[in-house]
Tab-separated table of C-alpha atoms in Angstrom:
chain	number	residue	atom	x	y	z
A	1	MET	CA	0.002	-0.004	0.000
A	2	ARG	CA	2.801	2.429	0.901
A	3	LEU	CA	4.600	1.622	-2.345
A	4	LEU	CA	1.397	2.336	-4.335
A	5	ILE	CA	0.953	5.676	-2.556
A	6	GLY	CA	4.578	6.579	-3.317
A	7	ILE	CA	4.143	5.761	-7.003
A	8	LEU	CA	0.963	7.826	-7.211
A	9	ILE	CA	2.672	10.792	-5.548
A	10	PHE	CA	5.629	10.512	-7.977
A	11	ILE	CA	3.272	10.342	-10.990
A	12	GLY	CA	1.396	13.372	-9.636
A	13	HIS	CA	4.594	15.401	-9.360
A	14	SER	CA	5.687	14.322	-12.857
A	15	VAL	CA	2.352	15.301	-14.414
A	16	ASN	CA	2.334	18.715	-12.709
A	17	ALA	CA	6.015	19.533	-13.399
A	18	LYS	CA	6.567	22.318	-15.920
A	19	THR	CA	9.444	23.141	-18.240
A	20	TRP	CA	10.487	26.772	-18.497
A	21	GLN	CA	12.321	27.779	-21.681
A	22	VAL	CA	14.898	30.505	-21.039
A	23	ASN	CA	16.927	32.597	-23.518
A	24	THR	CA	17.486	35.907	-21.702
A	25	VAL	CA	18.867	36.945	-18.319
A	26	ASN	CA	15.532	38.382	-17.225
A	27	ALA	CA	13.690	35.220	-18.278
A	28	LEU	CA	16.143	33.152	-16.236
A	29	TYR	CA	15.517	35.155	-13.061
A	30	GLN	CA	11.764	35.212	-13.586
A	31	SER	CA	11.458	31.491	-14.339
A	32	ILE	CA	13.393	30.582	-11.177
A	33	LYS	CA	11.205	32.921	-9.157
A	34	LYS	CA	7.901	31.617	-10.567
A	35	ALA	CA	8.754	27.916	-10.938
A	36	SER	CA	7.278	25.334	-8.598
A	37	ALA	CA	9.173	22.548	-6.885
A	38	GLY	CA	10.109	19.858	-9.391
A	39	ASP	CA	9.969	22.145	-12.458
A	40	THR	CA	12.701	22.159	-15.098
A	41	ILE	CA	14.532	25.304	-16.191
A	42	LEU	CA	15.898	24.771	-19.725
A	43	ILE	CA	18.515	27.392	-20.597
A	44	SER	CA	19.242	27.975	-24.289
A	45	LYS	CA	22.758	28.406	-25.626
A	46	GLY	CA	24.159	31.892	-25.149
A	47	MET	CA	25.894	34.300	-22.745
A	48	TYR	CA	24.107	35.249	-19.519
A	49	LYS	CA	25.871	37.932	-17.442
A	50	ILE	CA	24.555	37.377	-13.937
A	51	HIS	CA	25.561	36.748	-10.357
A	52	THR	CA	24.088	35.258	-7.207
A	53	ILE	CA	21.147	33.186	-8.343
A	54	ILE	CA	19.573	31.553	-5.289
A	55	ILE	CA	17.740	28.242	-5.646
A	56	ASN	CA	15.502	27.710	-2.597
A	57	LYS	CA	13.215	25.010	-4.044
A	58	PRO	CA	14.079	21.752	-5.781
A	59	LEU	CA	14.524	22.448	-9.522
A	60	VAL	CA	16.125	20.716	-12.466
A	61	ILE	CA	18.348	23.239	-14.254
A	62	ILE	CA	19.620	22.070	-17.634
A	63	GLY	CA	21.706	23.892	-20.199
A	64	ARG	CA	21.324	23.333	-23.930
A	65	ASP	CA	24.739	23.339	-25.700
A	66	PHE	CA	26.452	24.686	-22.589
A	67	PRO	CA	25.080	28.206	-22.084
A	68	VAL	CA	27.553	30.436	-20.234
A	69	LEU	CA	26.632	31.928	-16.888
A	70	ASP	CA	29.143	34.757	-16.414
A	71	GLY	CA	29.543	36.066	-12.860
A	72	GLN	CA	31.526	39.135	-14.104
A	73	PHE	CA	33.796	38.786	-11.068
A	74	LYS	CA	31.056	40.351	-8.922
A	75	GLY	CA	30.303	37.397	-6.670
A	76	GLU	CA	28.842	33.936	-6.680
A	77	ILE	CA	26.841	32.468	-9.590
A	78	LEU	CA	24.541	29.719	-8.320
A	79	THR	CA	23.669	29.127	-4.647
A	80	ILE	CA	21.560	26.020	-3.968
A	81	GLN	CA	19.624	25.809	-0.719
A	82	ALA	CA	17.076	23.146	-1.707
A	83	SER	CA	17.410	19.377	-1.503
A	84	GLY	CA	16.805	17.450	-4.723
A	85	THR	CA	18.127	20.157	-7.057
A	86	GLN	CA	19.959	19.084	-10.209
A	87	VAL	CA	22.305	21.172	-12.361
A	88	ARG	CA	23.540	19.905	-15.719
A	89	GLY	CA	25.113	21.093	-18.960
A	90	ILE	CA	26.069	24.668	-17.985
A	91	GLU	CA	29.341	26.572	-18.190
A	92	PHE	CA	30.120	28.788	-15.204
A	93	GLN	CA	32.803	31.439	-15.496
A	94	ASN	CA	34.327	34.475	-13.816
A	95	VAL	CA	33.411	34.072	-10.136
A	96	GLY	CA	34.527	36.955	-7.914
A	97	GLU	CA	37.361	36.686	-5.413
A	98	THR	CA	37.191	37.673	-1.773
A	99	SER	CA	39.157	36.802	1.325
A	100	SER	CA	36.053	36.762	3.581
A	101	ILE	CA	33.564	34.662	1.523
A	102	ASP	CA	34.226	31.505	-0.447
A	103	TRP	CA	32.356	32.396	-3.636
A	104	ALA	CA	31.815	29.523	-6.040
A	105	GLY	CA	30.444	28.660	-9.451
A	106	VAL	CA	27.967	26.345	-7.687
A	107	LYS	CA	27.569	26.367	-3.917
A	108	VAL	CA	25.308	23.897	-2.134
A	109	LEU	CA	24.260	24.743	1.439
A	110	GLU	CA	22.712	22.278	3.910
A	111	ALA	CA	20.967	20.167	1.282
A	112	GLU	CA	20.767	16.498	0.292
A	113	ASN	CA	20.320	14.547	-2.925
A	114	VAL	CA	21.786	17.380	-5.016
A	115	VAL	CA	23.386	16.542	-8.374
A	116	VAL	CA	25.983	18.759	-10.098
A	117	GLU	CA	26.805	16.909	-13.282
A	118	ASN	CA	28.419	17.485	-16.704
A	119	ASN	CA	29.149	21.169	-16.264
A	120	ARG	CA	32.143	23.354	-17.118
A	121	PHE	CA	33.803	25.775	-14.745
A	122	ARG	CA	36.363	28.324	-15.948
A	123	ASN	CA	38.097	30.993	-13.922
A	124	CYS	CA	35.996	30.384	-10.817
A	125	TYR	CA	37.348	31.224	-7.366
A	126	PHE	CA	35.863	27.953	-6.094
A	127	GLY	CA	34.369	25.569	-8.628
A	128	VAL	CA	31.857	23.424	-6.689
A	129	TYR	CA	31.436	24.061	-2.949
A	130	LEU	CA	29.468	21.676	-0.718
A	131	SER	CA	28.684	22.758	2.836
A	132	ALA	CA	26.834	20.473	5.290
A	133	CYS	CA	25.478	18.333	2.463
A	134	THR	CA	24.489	14.649	2.402
A	135	LYS	CA	23.820	12.042	-0.286
A	136	SER	CA	24.880	14.356	-3.104
A	137	ARG	CA	26.899	13.842	-6.295
A	138	VAL	CA	29.447	15.913	-8.224
A	139	SER	CA	30.296	14.093	-11.429
A	140	ASP	CA	31.603	14.532	-14.979
A	141	ASN	CA	32.547	18.205	-14.535
A	142	ARG	CA	35.532	19.990	-16.083
A	143	ILE	CA	36.962	22.602	-13.740
A	144	VAL	CA	39.817	24.852	-14.903
A	145	GLY	CA	41.156	27.819	-12.969
A	146	GLN	CA	43.774	30.489	-13.517
A	147	PRO	CA	46.030	30.080	-10.490
A	148	LYS	CA	47.549	33.132	-8.870
A	149	GLU	CA	48.854	33.149	-5.303
A	150	GLU	CA	47.847	30.354	-2.933
A	151	GLN	CA	45.945	32.836	-0.706
A	152	THR	CA	43.915	34.228	-3.626
A	153	THR	CA	43.012	30.953	-5.300
A	154	GLY	CA	40.160	28.687	-4.180
A	155	ASN	CA	39.670	24.940	-4.530
A	156	GLY	CA	38.223	23.095	-7.511
A	157	ILE	CA	35.840	20.854	-5.545
A	158	HIS	CA	35.448	21.789	-1.881
A	159	ALA	CA	33.460	19.784	0.673
A	160	TRP	CA	33.003	20.752	4.326
A	161	LYS	CA	31.084	18.831	6.968
A	162	CYS	CA	29.438	16.472	4.489
A	163	ASP	CA	28.394	12.829	4.567
A	164	SER	CA	27.787	10.172	1.899
A	165	ILE	CA	28.810	12.201	-1.137
A	166	LEU	CA	30.214	10.986	-4.454
A	167	ILE	CA	32.909	12.862	-6.381
A	168	GLU	CA	33.327	11.050	-9.687
A	169	ASN	CA	34.739	11.487	-13.212
A	170	ASN	CA	35.799	15.112	-12.758
A	171	SER	CA	38.830	16.858	-14.232
A	172	VAL	CA	40.277	19.628	-12.029
A	173	GLU	CA	43.259	21.845	-12.629
A	174	GLY	CA	44.618	25.276	-11.853
A	175	HIS	CA	43.289	25.699	-8.303
A	176	ARG	CA	44.776	25.810	-4.799
A	177	ASP	CA	43.677	22.239	-4.032
A	178	GLY	CA	42.028	20.190	-6.755
A	179	ILE	CA	39.729	18.353	-4.337
A	180	TYR	CA	39.406	19.375	-0.692
A	181	PHE	CA	37.650	17.444	2.100
A	182	GLU	CA	37.267	18.605	5.718
A	183	PHE	CA	35.021	16.812	8.211
A	184	VAL	CA	33.630	14.625	5.437
A	185	THR	CA	32.596	11.020	6.188
A	186	ASN	CA	31.399	7.864	4.396
A	187	SER	CA	32.134	9.285	0.958
A	188	LEU	CA	33.735	8.147	-2.294
A	189	ILE	CA	36.167	9.948	-4.609
A	190	ARG	CA	36.481	7.910	-7.804
A	191	ASN	CA	38.015	8.245	-11.250
A	192	ASN	CA	39.002	11.929	-11.110
A	193	PHE	CA	41.975	13.643	-12.743
A	194	SER	CA	43.611	16.385	-10.670
A	195	THR	CA	46.625	18.242	-12.064
A	196	LEU	CA	48.597	21.482	-12.089
A	197	ASN	CA	47.144	22.738	-8.813
A	198	ILE	CA	49.173	25.153	-6.690
A	199	ARG	CA	49.210	23.016	-3.564
A	200	TYR	CA	47.583	19.576	-3.488
A	201	GLY	CA	45.753	17.541	-6.080
A	202	LEU	CA	43.759	16.088	-3.173
A	203	HIS	CA	43.726	17.456	0.379
A	204	PHE	CA	41.618	16.103	3.196
A	205	MET	CA	41.612	16.471	6.962
A	206	PHE	CA	39.505	15.023	9.781
A	207	SER	CA	37.611	12.968	7.184
A	208	HIS	CA	37.029	9.389	8.302
A	209	ASN	CA	35.666	6.250	6.588
A	210	ASN	CA	36.214	7.473	3.034
A	211	THR	CA	37.410	5.670	-0.094
A	212	TYR	CA	39.564	7.073	-2.905
A	213	GLU	CA	40.008	4.901	-5.985
A	214	PHE	CA	41.009	5.065	-9.666
A	215	ASN	CA	42.105	8.705	-9.458
A	216	GLN	CA	45.129	10.378	-11.055
A	217	PHE	CA	47.107	13.081	-9.234
A	218	VAL	CA	49.713	14.481	-11.633
A	219	LYS	CA	52.139	17.422	-11.495
A	220	ASN	CA	50.643	19.143	-8.466
A	221	GLY	CA	52.660	21.596	-6.409
A	222	ALA	CA	52.949	19.398	-3.340
A	223	GLY	CA	51.190	16.200	-4.408
A	224	VAL	CA	48.432	14.826	-2.145
A	225	ALA	CA	47.911	15.332	1.605
A	226	VAL	CA	45.915	13.112	3.967
A	227	MET	CA	45.869	14.390	7.553
A	228	TYR	CA	44.312	13.597	10.942
A	229	THR	CA	42.148	10.809	9.551
A	230	ARG	CA	41.298	7.177	10.319
A	231	HIS	CA	39.738	4.367	8.315
A	232	VAL	CA	40.629	5.672	4.881
A	233	THR	CA	41.020	3.379	1.859
A	234	MET	CA	43.112	4.455	-1.126
A	235	LYS	CA	43.214	1.904	-3.957
A	236	ASN	CA	44.150	1.887	-7.633
A	237	ASN	CA	45.288	5.535	-7.757
A	238	ILE	CA	48.167	7.033	-9.731
A	239	PHE	CA	50.491	9.605	-8.082
A	240	ARG	CA	52.858	10.881	-10.770
A	241	ASP	CA	55.374	13.669	-11.465
A	242	ASN	CA	54.911	15.580	-8.211
A	243	TRP	CA	58.352	17.200	-7.971
A	244	GLY	CA	59.683	19.900	-5.672
A	245	GLY	CA	61.499	20.539	-2.419
A	246	ALA	CA	58.324	19.864	-0.403
A	247	ALA	CA	56.457	17.627	-2.860
A	248	TYR	CA	55.195	14.090	-2.325
A	249	GLY	CA	53.154	11.535	-4.146
A	250	ILE	CA	51.185	11.453	-0.914
A	251	LEU	CA	51.762	12.933	2.548
A	252	LEU	CA	50.236	10.879	5.355
A	253	LYS	CA	50.145	12.714	8.686
A	254	ASP	CA	48.502	11.263	11.802
A	255	ILE	CA	46.716	8.524	9.870
A	256	SER	CA	45.530	5.316	11.520
A	257	ASP	CA	43.732	2.082	10.736
A	258	SER	CA	43.837	2.688	6.995
A	259	HIS	CA	44.530	0.781	3.790
A	260	ILE	CA	46.820	1.902	0.935
A	261	GLU	CA	46.633	-0.754	-1.772
A	262	HIS	CA	47.510	-1.237	-5.419
A	263	ASN	CA	48.561	2.362	-6.172
A	264	GLN	CA	51.303	3.578	-8.476
A	265	PHE	CA	53.849	6.120	-7.235
A	266	LEU	CA	55.788	7.219	-10.290
A	267	SER	CA	58.515	9.891	-10.555
A	268	ASN	CA	57.787	11.840	-7.363
A	269	THR	CA	60.311	13.549	-5.106
A	270	VAL	CA	58.989	11.299	-2.297
A	271	GLY	CA	56.464	8.575	-3.103
A	272	ILE	CA	54.937	8.339	0.398
A	273	TYR	CA	55.850	10.542	3.349
A	274	MET	CA	54.621	9.107	6.672
A	275	GLU	CA	54.463	11.000	9.934
A	276	GLY	CA	52.553	9.787	12.978
A	277	CYS	CA	50.981	6.872	11.096
A	278	SER	CA	49.777	3.757	12.878
A	279	ARG	CA	48.134	0.438	12.015
A	280	THR	CA	48.030	1.127	8.290
A	281	THR	CA	48.599	-1.463	5.578
A	282	PHE	CA	50.570	-0.767	2.395
A	283	LEU	CA	49.915	-3.660	0.036
A	284	GLN	CA	50.873	-4.289	-3.611
A	285	ASN	CA	51.863	-0.723	-4.463
A	286	GLU	CA	54.392	0.121	-7.154
A	287	PHE	CA	57.174	2.606	-6.398
A	288	SER	CA	59.145	3.510	-9.514
A	289	LYS	CA	61.634	6.299	-10.355
A	290	ASN	CA	61.006	8.305	-7.177
A	291	GLY	CA	63.691	10.238	-5.352
A	292	ILE	CA	62.686	8.419	-2.154
A	293	ALA	CA	60.043	5.719	-2.404
A	294	MET	CA	58.977	5.912	1.259
A	295	ARG	CA	60.082	8.290	4.006
A	296	ILE	CA	58.979	6.781	7.308
A	297	GLN	CA	59.421	9.041	10.313
A	298	ALA	CA	60.363	7.462	13.658
A	299	ASN	CA	56.957	8.214	15.167
A	300	CYS	CA	55.257	5.727	12.835
A	301	ASP	CA	54.505	2.287	14.285
A	302	ASP	CA	52.617	-0.919	13.716
A	303	ASN	CA	52.318	-0.372	9.950
A	304	ARG	CA	52.531	-3.234	7.476
A	305	ILE	CA	54.507	-2.808	4.245
A	306	LYS	CA	54.053	-6.014	2.262
A	307	THR	CA	54.243	-7.329	-1.329
A	308	ASN	CA	55.149	-3.967	-2.892
A	309	ASN	CA	57.518	-3.358	-5.811
A	310	PHE	CA	60.449	-0.952	-5.389
A	311	MET	CA	62.123	-0.269	-8.717
A	312	ALA	CA	64.532	2.410	-9.998
A	313	ASN	CA	64.158	4.672	-6.945
A	314	THR	CA	67.150	6.708	-5.814
A	315	PHE	CA	66.428	5.561	-2.245
A	316	ASP	CA	63.889	2.898	-1.335
A	317	ILE	CA	63.235	3.884	2.284
A	318	ALA	CA	64.507	6.770	4.402
A	319	THR	CA	63.931	7.412	8.088
A	320	ASN	CA	65.048	9.814	10.802
A	321	GLY	CA	65.190	7.246	13.605
A	322	ASN	CA	67.331	4.359	14.726
A	323	SER	CA	64.398	2.197	15.785
A	324	VAL	CA	61.452	1.720	13.468
A	325	TYR	CA	58.621	-0.554	14.617
A	326	ASN	CA	56.853	-1.516	11.402
A	327	GLU	CA	56.533	-4.781	9.542
A	328	VAL	CA	58.340	-4.927	6.194
A	329	ALA	CA	57.942	-8.257	4.394
A	330	HIS	CA	57.804	-10.014	1.017
A	331	ASN	CA	58.529	-6.920	-1.067
A	332	TYR	CA	60.530	-6.794	-4.298
A	333	TRP	CA	63.610	-4.599	-4.192
A	334	ASP	CA	65.592	-4.108	-7.398
A	335	LYS	CA	68.681	-3.235	-5.341
A	336	TYR	CA	68.647	-6.588	-3.536
A	337	GLU	CA	71.836	-8.519	-4.214
A	338	GLY	CA	71.037	-11.660	-2.198
A	339	TYR	CA	70.567	-15.206	-3.448
A	340	ASP	CA	67.905	-17.917	-3.496
A	341	LEU	CA	69.598	-21.285	-3.160
A	342	ASN	CA	66.415	-23.307	-2.737
A	343	ARG	CA	64.676	-21.451	-5.586
A	344	ASP	CA	61.469	-20.766	-3.701
A	345	GLY	CA	61.288	-17.194	-5.015
A	346	THR	CA	62.332	-15.700	-1.690
A	347	GLY	CA	65.747	-14.317	-0.865
A	348	ASP	CA	67.752	-16.336	1.649
A	349	ILE	CA	69.152	-13.292	3.427
A	350	ALA	CA	67.355	-10.189	4.659
A	351	TYR	CA	67.370	-6.896	2.755
A	352	ARG	CA	67.970	-3.598	4.515
A	353	PRO	CA	66.230	-0.924	2.439
A	354	VAL	CA	67.706	2.011	4.390
A	355	SER	CA	71.130	2.804	2.964
A	356	LEU	CA	73.909	4.401	4.976
A	357	PHE	CA	74.070	7.256	2.527
A	358	SER	CA	70.354	8.048	2.937
A	359	THR	CA	70.895	8.033	6.730
A	360	LEU	CA	73.761	10.479	6.254
A	361	ILE	CA	71.603	12.771	4.135
A	362	GLU	CA	68.943	12.823	6.888
A	363	ARG	CA	71.569	14.244	9.250
A	364	VAL	CA	73.567	16.324	6.745
A	365	PRO	CA	71.383	17.315	3.758
A	366	GLN	CA	74.371	18.958	2.040
A	367	ALA	CA	75.821	15.467	1.529
A	368	MET	CA	73.395	15.038	-1.372
A	369	MET	CA	76.085	16.524	-3.627
A	370	LEU	CA	77.948	13.224	-3.242
A	371	LEU	CA	75.046	11.215	-4.720
A	372	ARG	CA	76.252	8.548	-7.169
A	373	SER	CA	79.858	9.244	-6.275
A	374	PHE	CA	82.406	6.557	-5.411
A	375	THR	CA	82.269	7.716	-1.761
A	376	ALA	CA	78.505	7.115	-1.525
A	377	THR	CA	78.830	3.667	-3.121
A	378	LEU	CA	81.691	2.741	-0.773
A	379	LEU	CA	79.692	3.785	2.300
A	380	ASP	CA	76.749	1.596	1.342
A	381	LYS	CA	78.984	-1.401	0.580
A	382	ILE	CA	80.612	-1.088	4.003
A	383	GLU	CA	77.231	-0.817	5.716
A	384	LYS	CA	76.046	-4.012	4.027
A	385	ILE	CA	79.064	-5.897	5.365
A	386	ILE	CA	79.053	-4.402	8.862
A	387	PRO	CA	75.638	-2.856	9.661
A	388	SER	CA	75.989	-0.201	12.332
A	389	LEU	CA	74.164	3.056	11.635
A	390	THR	CA	71.045	2.009	9.743
A	391	PRO	CA	67.989	0.861	11.752
A	392	GLU	CA	68.549	-2.704	12.918
A	393	ASN	CA	64.896	-3.773	12.875
A	394	LEU	CA	63.892	-2.150	9.581
A	395	LYS	CA	64.548	-4.990	7.174
A	396	ASP	CA	62.728	-7.375	4.870
A	397	GLU	CA	63.473	-10.882	6.114
A	398	LYS	CA	61.965	-12.537	3.036
A	399	PRO	CA	62.376	-10.288	-0.013
A	400	ALA	CA	60.914	-11.414	-3.325
A	401	MET	CA	63.426	-12.333	-6.000
A	402	LYS	CA	61.221	-11.196	-8.902
A	403	PRO	CA	58.811	-8.256	-9.303
A	404	ILE	CA	55.403	-9.037	-7.880
A	405	LYS	CA	52.716	-9.221	-10.528
A	406	MET	CA	50.106	-6.529	-10.101
A	407	ALA	CA	46.657	-6.548	-11.673
A	408	SER	CA	46.447	-3.768	-14.237
A	409	PHE	CA	43.953	-0.910	-13.901
A	410	LYS	CA	43.044	2.181	-15.866
A	411	THR	CA	41.511	5.548	-15.141
A	412	SER	CA	39.419	7.151	-17.892
A	413	VAL	CA	39.311	10.873	-17.018
A	414	HIS	CA	41.982	13.130	-18.484
A	415	SER	CA	42.923	16.795	-18.202
A	416	ILE	CA	40.653	19.133	-20.129
A	417	THR	CA	43.682	20.884	-21.589
A	418	ALA	CA	45.556	17.712	-22.387
């Protein structure tokens, strides 16, 4: 009986819903003012110079051939305050900048079941801004900014105090942070491409029980940062070409009870930087051509680093402590020079991934000028024969003799300017 009543109500709304055809700025304002909940606003192709349109009832707003809503740098463009609103097929441009208000192309405030899909954002202070939202989706958008200083550039997709949201198939570039989460829970970031952002391709803090998968974070100022978070899962992501004095594939700070699996860390200054991390598993990741594959600070403990591939990195692991209490096992190290007499695929002697030269650099950074010199090679050879300065308990007792086969994966979203 309840199901029948629900169907009848839905049919009633569908029958009564009206479509408003819009081709001028005045018609756009008037149709939004006069429309009833559930109506559709269909915007024709063209240029609409406007700012601060407030949606306070659930509407479906659709653009035909990507009409341009131009904020003229005067403020925000679209502010959504109604649950169930949908926005599709529109190009938003020229959002104003201010240090006191986070103006955005589309801002959603305290609403649920909102969809922002297949839109374009150009030169917006913030692209899409979600505040206190639940069960909403931001997907298939192309967001391109014109970065200036970090303090005067907003984020591409920004979420604050949200729950159960989906960020999917977006391309973001040219912002402060490509995707930013703070106090966001039970959400999914999937198949996004984030590149050429001033600071981080992805930045989230105090955001628990979230999953990040099949994303690409490429050539961002400082890579990706994950801070003050527990129960995070990051799988099948690519972290590539994040170079700089303070750049990482991913920075993990005060992370616990999390899972980092089957990611690729390619050509970063540091693949993974860990500080204050506990009870986190690193499984079947590929570290290739990084300056340092993993930098594990001494305040990290009870982490598991297993069945990963370390290939062509300048240093495999670096640390600033003499005692490191983490499990390192069954990884492949291309620098391993041990043997396998019983041919079981596992090295017969342990591998110590922390070289004496990397330990020296931690204490005297200027020693980097000796990299690849005879002196550096001699130091590491001596340390292998008589270990003394590298951490005694940071070693792989059973290193793999051959690279571990990883299941292939692809991401399908690419940069809009690529």
